[in-house]
JSON list of C-alpha atoms in Angstrom, two decimals:
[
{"chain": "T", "resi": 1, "resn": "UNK", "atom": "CA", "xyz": [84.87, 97.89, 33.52]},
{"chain": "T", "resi": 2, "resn": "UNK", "atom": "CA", "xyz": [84.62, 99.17, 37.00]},
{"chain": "T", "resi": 3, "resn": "UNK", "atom": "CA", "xyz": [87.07, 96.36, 38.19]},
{"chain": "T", "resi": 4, "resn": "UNK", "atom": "CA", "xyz": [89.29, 97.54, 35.39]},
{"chain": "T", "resi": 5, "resn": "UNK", "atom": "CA", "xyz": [89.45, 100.77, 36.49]},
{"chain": "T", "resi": 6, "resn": "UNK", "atom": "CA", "xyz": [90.26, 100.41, 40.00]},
{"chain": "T", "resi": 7, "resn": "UNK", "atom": "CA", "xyz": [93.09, 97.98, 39.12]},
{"chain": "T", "resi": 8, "resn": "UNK", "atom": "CA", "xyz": [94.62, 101.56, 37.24]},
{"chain": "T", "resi": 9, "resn": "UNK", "atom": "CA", "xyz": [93.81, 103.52, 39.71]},
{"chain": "T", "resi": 10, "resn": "UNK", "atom": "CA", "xyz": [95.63, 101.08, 42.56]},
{"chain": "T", "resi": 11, "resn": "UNK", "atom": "CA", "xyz": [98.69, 100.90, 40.58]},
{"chain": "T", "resi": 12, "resn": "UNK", "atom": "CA", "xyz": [98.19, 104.16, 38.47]},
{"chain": "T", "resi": 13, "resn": "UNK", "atom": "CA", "xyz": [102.33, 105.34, 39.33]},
{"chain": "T", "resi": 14, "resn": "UNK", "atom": "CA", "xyz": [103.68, 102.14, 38.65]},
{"chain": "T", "resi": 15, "resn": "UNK", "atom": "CA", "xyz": [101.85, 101.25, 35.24]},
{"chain": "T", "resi": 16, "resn": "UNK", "atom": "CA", "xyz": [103.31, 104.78, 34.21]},
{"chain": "T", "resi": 17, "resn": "UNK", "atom": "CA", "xyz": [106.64, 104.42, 35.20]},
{"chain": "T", "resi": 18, "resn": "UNK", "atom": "CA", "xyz": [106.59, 100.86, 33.90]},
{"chain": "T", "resi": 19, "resn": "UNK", "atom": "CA", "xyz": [106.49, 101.83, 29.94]},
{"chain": "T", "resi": 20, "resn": "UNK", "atom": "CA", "xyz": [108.80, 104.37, 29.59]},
{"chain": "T", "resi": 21, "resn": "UNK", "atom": "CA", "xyz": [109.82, 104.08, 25.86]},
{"chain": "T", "resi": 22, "resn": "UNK", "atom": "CA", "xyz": [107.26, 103.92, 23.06]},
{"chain": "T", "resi": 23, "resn": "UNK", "atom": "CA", "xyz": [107.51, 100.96, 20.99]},
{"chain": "T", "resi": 24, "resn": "UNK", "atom": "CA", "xyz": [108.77, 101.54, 17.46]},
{"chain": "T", "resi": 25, "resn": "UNK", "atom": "CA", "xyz": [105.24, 100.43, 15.67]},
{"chain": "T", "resi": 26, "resn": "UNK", "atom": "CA", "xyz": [103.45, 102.85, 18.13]},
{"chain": "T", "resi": 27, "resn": "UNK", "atom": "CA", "xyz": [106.50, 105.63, 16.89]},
{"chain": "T", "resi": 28, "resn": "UNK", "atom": "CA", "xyz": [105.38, 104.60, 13.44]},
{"chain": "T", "resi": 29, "resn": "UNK", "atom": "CA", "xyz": [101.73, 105.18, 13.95]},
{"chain": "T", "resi": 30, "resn": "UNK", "atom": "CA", "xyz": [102.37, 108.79, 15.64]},
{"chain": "T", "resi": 31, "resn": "UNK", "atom": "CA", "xyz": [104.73, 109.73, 12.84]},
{"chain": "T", "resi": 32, "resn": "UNK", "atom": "CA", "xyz": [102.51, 108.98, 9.94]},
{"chain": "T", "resi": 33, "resn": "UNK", "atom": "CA", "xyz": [99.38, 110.44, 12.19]},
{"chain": "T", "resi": 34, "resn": "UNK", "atom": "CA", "xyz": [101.36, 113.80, 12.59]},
{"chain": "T", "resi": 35, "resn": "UNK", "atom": "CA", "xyz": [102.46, 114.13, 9.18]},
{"chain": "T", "resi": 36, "resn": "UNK", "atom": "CA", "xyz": [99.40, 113.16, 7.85]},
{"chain": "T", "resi": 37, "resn": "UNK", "atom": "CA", "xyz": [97.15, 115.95, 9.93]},
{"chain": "T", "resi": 38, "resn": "UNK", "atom": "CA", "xyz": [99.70, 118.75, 10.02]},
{"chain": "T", "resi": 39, "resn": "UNK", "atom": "CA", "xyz": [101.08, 120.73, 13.07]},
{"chain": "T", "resi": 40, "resn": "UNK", "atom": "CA", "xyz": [98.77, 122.30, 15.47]},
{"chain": "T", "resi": 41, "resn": "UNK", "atom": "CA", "xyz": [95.82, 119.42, 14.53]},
{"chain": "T", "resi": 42, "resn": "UNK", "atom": "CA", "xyz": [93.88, 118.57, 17.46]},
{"chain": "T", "resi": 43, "resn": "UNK", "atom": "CA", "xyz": [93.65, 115.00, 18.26]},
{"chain": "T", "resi": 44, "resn": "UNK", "atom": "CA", "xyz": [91.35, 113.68, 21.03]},
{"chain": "T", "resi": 45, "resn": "UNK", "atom": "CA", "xyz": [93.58, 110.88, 22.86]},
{"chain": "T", "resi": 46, "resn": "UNK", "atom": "CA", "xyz": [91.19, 108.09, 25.01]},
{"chain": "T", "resi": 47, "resn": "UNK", "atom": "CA", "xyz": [93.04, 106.35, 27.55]},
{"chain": "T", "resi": 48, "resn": "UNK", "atom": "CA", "xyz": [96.32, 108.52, 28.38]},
{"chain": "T", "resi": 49, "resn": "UNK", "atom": "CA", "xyz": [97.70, 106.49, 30.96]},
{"chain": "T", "resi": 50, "resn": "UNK", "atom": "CA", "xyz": [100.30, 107.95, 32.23]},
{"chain": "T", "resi": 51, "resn": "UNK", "atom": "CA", "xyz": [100.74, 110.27, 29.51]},
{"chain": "T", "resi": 52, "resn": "UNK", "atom": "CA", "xyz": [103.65, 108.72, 27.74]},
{"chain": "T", "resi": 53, "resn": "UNK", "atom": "CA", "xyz": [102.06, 108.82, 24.01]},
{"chain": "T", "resi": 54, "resn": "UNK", "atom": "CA", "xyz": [100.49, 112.54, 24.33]},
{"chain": "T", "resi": 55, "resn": "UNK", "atom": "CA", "xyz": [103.84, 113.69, 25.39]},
{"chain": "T", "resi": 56, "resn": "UNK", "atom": "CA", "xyz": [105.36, 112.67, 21.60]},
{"chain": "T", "resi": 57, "resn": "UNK", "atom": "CA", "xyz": [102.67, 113.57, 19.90]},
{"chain": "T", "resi": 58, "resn": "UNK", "atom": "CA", "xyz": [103.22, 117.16, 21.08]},
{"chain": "T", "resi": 59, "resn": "UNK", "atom": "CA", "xyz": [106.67, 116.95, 20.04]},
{"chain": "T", "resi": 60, "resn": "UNK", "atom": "CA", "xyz": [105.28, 115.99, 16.79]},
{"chain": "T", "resi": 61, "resn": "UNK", "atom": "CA", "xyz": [103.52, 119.42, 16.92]},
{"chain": "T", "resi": 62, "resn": "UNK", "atom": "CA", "xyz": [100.19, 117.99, 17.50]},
{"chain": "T", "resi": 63, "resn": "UNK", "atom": "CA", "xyz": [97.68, 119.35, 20.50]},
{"chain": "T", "resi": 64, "resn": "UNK", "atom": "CA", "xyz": [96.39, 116.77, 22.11]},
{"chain": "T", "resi": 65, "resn": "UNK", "atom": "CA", "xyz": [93.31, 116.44, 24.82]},
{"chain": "T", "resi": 66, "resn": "UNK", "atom": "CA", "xyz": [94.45, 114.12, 27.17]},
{"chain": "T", "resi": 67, "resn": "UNK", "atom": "CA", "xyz": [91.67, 111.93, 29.14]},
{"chain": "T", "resi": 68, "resn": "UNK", "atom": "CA", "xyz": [91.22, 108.63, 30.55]},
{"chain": "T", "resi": 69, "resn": "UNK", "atom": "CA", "xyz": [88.56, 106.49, 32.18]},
{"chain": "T", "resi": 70, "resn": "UNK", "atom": "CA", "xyz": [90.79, 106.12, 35.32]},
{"chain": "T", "resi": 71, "resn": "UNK", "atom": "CA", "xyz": [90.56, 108.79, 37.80]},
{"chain": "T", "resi": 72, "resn": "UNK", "atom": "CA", "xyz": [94.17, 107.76, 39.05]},
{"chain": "T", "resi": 73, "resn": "UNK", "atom": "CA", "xyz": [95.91, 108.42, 35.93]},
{"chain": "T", "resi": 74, "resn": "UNK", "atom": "CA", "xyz": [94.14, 111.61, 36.00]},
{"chain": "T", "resi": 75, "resn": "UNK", "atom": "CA", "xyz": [95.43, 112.62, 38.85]},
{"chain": "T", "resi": 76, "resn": "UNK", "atom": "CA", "xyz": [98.54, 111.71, 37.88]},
{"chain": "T", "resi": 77, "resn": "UNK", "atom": "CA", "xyz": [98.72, 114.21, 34.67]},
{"chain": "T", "resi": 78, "resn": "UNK", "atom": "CA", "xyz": [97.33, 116.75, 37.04]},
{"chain": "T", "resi": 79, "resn": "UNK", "atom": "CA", "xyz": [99.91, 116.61, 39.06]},
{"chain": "T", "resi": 80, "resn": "UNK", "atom": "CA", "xyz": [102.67, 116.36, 36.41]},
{"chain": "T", "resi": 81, "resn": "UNK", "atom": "CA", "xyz": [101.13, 119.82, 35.10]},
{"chain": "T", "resi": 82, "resn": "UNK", "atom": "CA", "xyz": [98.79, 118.72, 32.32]},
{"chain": "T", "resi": 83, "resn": "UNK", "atom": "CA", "xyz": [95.32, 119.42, 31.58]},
{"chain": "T", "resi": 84, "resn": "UNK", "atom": "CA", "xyz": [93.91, 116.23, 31.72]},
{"chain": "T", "resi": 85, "resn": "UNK", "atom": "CA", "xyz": [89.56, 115.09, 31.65]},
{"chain": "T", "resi": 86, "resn": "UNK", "atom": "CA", "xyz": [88.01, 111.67, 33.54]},
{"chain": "T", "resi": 87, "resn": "UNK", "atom": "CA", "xyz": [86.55, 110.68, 30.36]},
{"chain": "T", "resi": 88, "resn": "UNK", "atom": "CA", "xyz": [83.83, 107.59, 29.38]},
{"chain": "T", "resi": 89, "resn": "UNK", "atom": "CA", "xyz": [83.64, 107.48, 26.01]},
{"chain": "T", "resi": 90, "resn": "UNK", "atom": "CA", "xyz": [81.09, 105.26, 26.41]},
{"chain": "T", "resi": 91, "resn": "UNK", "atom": "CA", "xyz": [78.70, 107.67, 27.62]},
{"chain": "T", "resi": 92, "resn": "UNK", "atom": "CA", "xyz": [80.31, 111.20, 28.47]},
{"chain": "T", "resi": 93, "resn": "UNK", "atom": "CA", "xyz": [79.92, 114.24, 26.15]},
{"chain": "T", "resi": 94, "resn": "UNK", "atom": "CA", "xyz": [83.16, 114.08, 23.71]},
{"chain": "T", "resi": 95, "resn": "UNK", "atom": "CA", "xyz": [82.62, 117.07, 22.00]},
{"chain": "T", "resi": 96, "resn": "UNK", "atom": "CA", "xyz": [84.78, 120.08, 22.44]},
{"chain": "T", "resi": 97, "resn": "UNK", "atom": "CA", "xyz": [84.26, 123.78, 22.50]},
{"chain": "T", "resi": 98, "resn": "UNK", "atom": "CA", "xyz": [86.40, 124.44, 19.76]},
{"chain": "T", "resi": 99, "resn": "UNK", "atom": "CA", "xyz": [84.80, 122.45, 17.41]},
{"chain": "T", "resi": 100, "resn": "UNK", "atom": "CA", "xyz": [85.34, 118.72, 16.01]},
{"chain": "T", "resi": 101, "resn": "UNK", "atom": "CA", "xyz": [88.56, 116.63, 16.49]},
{"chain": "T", "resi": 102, "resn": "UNK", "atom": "CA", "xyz": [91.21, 116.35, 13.70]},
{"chain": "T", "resi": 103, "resn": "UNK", "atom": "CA", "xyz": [92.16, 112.83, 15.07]},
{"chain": "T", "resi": 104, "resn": "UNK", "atom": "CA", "xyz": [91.88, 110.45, 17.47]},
{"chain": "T", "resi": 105, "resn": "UNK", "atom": "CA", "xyz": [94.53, 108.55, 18.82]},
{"chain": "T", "resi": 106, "resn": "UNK", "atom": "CA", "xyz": [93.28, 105.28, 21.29]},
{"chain": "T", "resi": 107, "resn": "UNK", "atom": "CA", "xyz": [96.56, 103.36, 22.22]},
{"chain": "T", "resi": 108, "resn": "UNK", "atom": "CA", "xyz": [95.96, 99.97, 23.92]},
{"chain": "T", "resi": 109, "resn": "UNK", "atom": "CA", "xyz": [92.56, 101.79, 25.26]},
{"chain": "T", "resi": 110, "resn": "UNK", "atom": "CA", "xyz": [89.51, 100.31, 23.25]},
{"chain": "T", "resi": 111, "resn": "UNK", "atom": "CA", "xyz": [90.60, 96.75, 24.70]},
{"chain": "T", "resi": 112, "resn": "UNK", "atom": "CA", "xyz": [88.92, 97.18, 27.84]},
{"chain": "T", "resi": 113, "resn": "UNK", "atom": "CA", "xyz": [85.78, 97.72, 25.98]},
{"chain": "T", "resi": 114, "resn": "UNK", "atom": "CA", "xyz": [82.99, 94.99, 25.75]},
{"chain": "T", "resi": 115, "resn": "UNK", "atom": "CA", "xyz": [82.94, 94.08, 22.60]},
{"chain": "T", "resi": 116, "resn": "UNK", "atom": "CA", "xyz": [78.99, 94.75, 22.24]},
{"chain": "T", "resi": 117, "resn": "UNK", "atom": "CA", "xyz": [79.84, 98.45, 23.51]},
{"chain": "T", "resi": 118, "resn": "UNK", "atom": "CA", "xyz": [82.88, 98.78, 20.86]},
{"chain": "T", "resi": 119, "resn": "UNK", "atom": "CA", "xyz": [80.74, 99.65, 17.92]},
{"chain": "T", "resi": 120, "resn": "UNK", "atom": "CA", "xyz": [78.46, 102.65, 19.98]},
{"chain": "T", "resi": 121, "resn": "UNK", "atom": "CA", "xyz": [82.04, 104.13, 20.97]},
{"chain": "T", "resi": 122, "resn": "UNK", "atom": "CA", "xyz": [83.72, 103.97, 17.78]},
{"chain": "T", "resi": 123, "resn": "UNK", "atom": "CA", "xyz": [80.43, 105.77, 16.29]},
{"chain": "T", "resi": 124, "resn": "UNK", "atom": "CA", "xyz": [80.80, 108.60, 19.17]},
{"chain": "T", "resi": 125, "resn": "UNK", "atom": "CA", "xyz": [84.19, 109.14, 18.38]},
{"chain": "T", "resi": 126, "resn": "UNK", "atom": "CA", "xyz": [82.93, 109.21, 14.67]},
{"chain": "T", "resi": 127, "resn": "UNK", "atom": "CA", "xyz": [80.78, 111.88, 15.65]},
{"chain": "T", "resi": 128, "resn": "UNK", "atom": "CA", "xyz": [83.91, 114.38, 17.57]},
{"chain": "T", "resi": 129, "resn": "UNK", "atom": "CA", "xyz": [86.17, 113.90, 14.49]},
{"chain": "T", "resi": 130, "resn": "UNK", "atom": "CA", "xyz": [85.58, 116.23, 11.53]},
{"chain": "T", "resi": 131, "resn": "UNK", "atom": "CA", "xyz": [84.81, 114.22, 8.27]},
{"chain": "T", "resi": 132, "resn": "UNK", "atom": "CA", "xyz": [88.35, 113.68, 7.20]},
{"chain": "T", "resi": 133, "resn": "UNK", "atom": "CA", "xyz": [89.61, 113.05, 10.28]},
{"chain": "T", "resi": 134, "resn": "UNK", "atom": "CA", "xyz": [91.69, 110.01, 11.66]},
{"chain": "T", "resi": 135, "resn": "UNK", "atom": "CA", "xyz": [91.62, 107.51, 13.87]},
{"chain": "T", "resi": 136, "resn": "UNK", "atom": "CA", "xyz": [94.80, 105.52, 15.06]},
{"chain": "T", "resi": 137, "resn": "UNK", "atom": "CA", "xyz": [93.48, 102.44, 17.58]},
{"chain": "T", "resi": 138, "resn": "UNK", "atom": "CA", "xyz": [95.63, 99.51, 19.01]},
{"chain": "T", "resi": 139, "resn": "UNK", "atom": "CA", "xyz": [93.66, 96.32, 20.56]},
{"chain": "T", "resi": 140, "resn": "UNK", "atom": "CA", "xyz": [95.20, 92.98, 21.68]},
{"chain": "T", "resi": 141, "resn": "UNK", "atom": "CA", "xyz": [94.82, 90.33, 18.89]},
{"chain": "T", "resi": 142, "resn": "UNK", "atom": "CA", "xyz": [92.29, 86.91, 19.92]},
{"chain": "T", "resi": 143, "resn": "UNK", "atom": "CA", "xyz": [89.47, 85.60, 20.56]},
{"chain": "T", "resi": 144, "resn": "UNK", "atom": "CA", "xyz": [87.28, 85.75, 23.11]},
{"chain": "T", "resi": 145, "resn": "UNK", "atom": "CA", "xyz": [87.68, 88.36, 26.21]},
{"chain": "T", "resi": 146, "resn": "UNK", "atom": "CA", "xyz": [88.87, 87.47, 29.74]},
{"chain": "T", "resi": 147, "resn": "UNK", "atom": "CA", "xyz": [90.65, 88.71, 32.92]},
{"chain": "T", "resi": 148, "resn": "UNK", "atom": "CA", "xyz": [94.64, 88.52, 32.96]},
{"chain": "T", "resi": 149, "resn": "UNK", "atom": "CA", "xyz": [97.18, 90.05, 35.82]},
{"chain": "T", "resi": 150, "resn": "UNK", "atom": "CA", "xyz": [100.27, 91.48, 34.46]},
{"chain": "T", "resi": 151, "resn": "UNK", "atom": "CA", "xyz": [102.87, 93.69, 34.78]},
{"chain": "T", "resi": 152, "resn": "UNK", "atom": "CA", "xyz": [103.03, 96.52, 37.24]},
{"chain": "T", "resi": 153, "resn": "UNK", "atom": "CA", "xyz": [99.08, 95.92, 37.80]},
{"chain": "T", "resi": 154, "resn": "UNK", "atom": "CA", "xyz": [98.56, 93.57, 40.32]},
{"chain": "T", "resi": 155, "resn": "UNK", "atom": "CA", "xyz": [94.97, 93.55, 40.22]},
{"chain": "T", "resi": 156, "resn": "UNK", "atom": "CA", "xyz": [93.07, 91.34, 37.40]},
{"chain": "T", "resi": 157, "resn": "UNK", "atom": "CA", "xyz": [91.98, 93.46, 34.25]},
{"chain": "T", "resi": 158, "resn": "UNK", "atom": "CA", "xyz": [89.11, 92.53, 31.50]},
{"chain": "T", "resi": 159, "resn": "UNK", "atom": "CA", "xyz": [90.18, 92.23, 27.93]},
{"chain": "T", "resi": 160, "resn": "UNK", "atom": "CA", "xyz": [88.76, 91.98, 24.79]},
{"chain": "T", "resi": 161, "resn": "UNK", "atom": "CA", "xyz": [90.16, 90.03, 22.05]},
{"chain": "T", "resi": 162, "resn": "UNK", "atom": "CA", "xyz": [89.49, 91.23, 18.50]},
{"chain": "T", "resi": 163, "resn": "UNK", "atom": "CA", "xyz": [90.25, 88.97, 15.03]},
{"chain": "T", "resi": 164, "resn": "UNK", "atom": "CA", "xyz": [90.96, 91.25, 12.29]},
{"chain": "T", "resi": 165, "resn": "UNK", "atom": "CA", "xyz": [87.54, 90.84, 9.73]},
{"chain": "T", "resi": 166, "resn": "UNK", "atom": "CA", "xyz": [85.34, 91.52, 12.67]},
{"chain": "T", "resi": 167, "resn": "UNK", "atom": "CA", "xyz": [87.36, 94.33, 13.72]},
{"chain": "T", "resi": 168, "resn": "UNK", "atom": "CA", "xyz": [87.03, 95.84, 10.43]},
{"chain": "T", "resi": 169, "resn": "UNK", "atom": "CA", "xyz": [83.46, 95.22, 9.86]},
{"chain": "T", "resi": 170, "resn": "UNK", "atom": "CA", "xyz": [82.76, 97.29, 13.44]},
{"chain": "T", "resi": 171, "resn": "UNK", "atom": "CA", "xyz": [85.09, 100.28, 12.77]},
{"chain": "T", "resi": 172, "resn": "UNK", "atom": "CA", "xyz": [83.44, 100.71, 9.14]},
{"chain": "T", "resi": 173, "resn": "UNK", "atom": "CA", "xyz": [79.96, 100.41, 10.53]},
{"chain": "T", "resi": 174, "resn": "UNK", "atom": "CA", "xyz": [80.27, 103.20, 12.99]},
{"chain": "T", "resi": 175, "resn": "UNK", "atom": "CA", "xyz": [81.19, 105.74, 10.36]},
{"chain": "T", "resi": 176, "resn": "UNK", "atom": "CA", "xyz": [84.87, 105.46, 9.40]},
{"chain": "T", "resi": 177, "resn": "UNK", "atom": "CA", "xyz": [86.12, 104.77, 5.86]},
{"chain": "T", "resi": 178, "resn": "UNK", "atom": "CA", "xyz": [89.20, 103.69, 4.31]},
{"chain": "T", "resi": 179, "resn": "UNK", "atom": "CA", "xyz": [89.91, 101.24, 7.51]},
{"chain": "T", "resi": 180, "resn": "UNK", "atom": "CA", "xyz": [93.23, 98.64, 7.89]},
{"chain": "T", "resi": 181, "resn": "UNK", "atom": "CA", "xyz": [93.45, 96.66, 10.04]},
{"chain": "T", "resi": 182, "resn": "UNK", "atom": "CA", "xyz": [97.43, 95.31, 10.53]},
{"chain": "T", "resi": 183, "resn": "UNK", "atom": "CA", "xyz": [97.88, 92.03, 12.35]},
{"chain": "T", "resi": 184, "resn": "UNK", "atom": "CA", "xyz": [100.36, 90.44, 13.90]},
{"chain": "T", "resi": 185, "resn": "UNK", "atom": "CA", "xyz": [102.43, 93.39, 15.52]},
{"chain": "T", "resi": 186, "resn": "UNK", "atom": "CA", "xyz": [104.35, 91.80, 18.12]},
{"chain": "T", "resi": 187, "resn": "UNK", "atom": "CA", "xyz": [103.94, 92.82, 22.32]},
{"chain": "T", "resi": 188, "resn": "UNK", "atom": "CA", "xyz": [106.40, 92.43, 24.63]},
{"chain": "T", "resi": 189, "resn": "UNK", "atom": "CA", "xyz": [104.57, 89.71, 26.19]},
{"chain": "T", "resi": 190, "resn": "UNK", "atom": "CA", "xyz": [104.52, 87.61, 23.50]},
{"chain": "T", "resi": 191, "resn": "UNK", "atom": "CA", "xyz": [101.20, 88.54, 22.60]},
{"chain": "T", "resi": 192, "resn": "UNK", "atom": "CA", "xyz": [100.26, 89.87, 19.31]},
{"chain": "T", "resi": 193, "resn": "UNK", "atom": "CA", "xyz": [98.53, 93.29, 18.16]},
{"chain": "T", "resi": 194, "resn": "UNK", "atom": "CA", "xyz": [96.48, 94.70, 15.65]},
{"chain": "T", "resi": 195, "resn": "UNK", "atom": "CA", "xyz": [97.12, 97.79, 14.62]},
{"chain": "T", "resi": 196, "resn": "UNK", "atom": "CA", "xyz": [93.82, 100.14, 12.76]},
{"chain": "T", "resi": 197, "resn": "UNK", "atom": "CA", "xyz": [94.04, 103.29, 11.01]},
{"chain": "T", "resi": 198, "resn": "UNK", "atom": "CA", "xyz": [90.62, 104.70, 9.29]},
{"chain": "T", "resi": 199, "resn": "UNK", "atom": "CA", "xyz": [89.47, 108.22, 8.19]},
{"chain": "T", "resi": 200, "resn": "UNK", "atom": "CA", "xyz": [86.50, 109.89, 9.18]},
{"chain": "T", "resi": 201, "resn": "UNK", "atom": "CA", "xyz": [83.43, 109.32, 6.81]},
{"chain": "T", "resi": 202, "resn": "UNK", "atom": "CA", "xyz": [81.53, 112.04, 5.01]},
{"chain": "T", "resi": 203, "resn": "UNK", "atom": "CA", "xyz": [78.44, 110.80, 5.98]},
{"chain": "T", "resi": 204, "resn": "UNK", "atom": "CA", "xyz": [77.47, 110.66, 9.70]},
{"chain": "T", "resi": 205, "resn": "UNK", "atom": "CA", "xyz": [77.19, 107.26, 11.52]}
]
């Protein structure tokens, strides 16, 4: 992961600027996500970037805590004029002042995440979100994990590939119900997506 990061945080202006437009299925997701929670729901949002995705979810009349693993992009929010937390979900405190999340939303985030560390996360976030809550997560479809370089990163990232059963069996396990899993939602890279939606169980993970 630490490679990962610095490869964000050497490029951090250029990956922002480089994704300007939010794909239509990622549209889709938001839309149903906001009209599903209602305005002024707070959704907890791991792995802003450069803030593209927070930025129409607000306009959807969520309020969303921006944070991301990546010092750089940080910065970056910072300095756009956003409130914005360096944030391990891994193993920093994700719990908020004002009380459990209404949603989380984890765009093309969680696939940096070793896949034996994927199920303790997806339990923590379990644990932020009130029971009820949702959780909207993107991951690159495959098998295996490995490094790539592309784009406007120029340093090598690690990625984890996810199949669609397995997927499901981890997000269930760590204390989220009513989970889908959608395959097969195009990149454009050629690669393919899966797209998971699940609410918050009743009964802690």
């Amino acid at each position: 992961m630490k490679e990962t990061v610095r490869a964000y945080d050497l490029d951090a202006g250029a990956y922002a600027d480089a994704s300007p437009v939010v794909p239509d299925s990622v549209r889709g997701d938001m839309e149903d996500l906001a009209a599903r929670l209602g305005p002024g729901a707070r959704v907890l949002e791991i792995g802003s970037g450069g803030g593209r995705d927070a930025l129409l979810l607000e306009q959807l009349g969520l309020a969303v805590r921006r944070t991301d693993v990546t010092p750089g992009f940080v910065a970056l929010l910072r300095e756009r004029g956003h409130e914005a937390d360096v944030l391990d979900p891994l193993v920093d405190d994700l719990t908020s002042a004002e009380g459990p999340y209404d949603g989380v939303w984890a765009n093309a985030s969680l696939l940096h995440v070793a896949r034996t560390d994927l199920p303790v996360v997806l339990a923590r976030l379990a644990v932020a979100t009130r029971p009820g809550g949702l959780l909207r997560a993107s991951l690159k479809e495959g098998d295996g994990d490995g490094w790539s370089t592309h784009g406007a990163v120029r340093n090598p990232r690690h990625f984890t590939y996810w199949r669609a059963g397995p997927l499901h069996a981890v997000v269930e396990g760590a204390g989220w119900d009513d989970v889908v899993v959608r395959t097969g939602i195009p990149g454009r890279r050629q690669e393919s997506w899966l797209e998971v939606s699940a609410v918050r169980g009743t009964v802690a993970p």
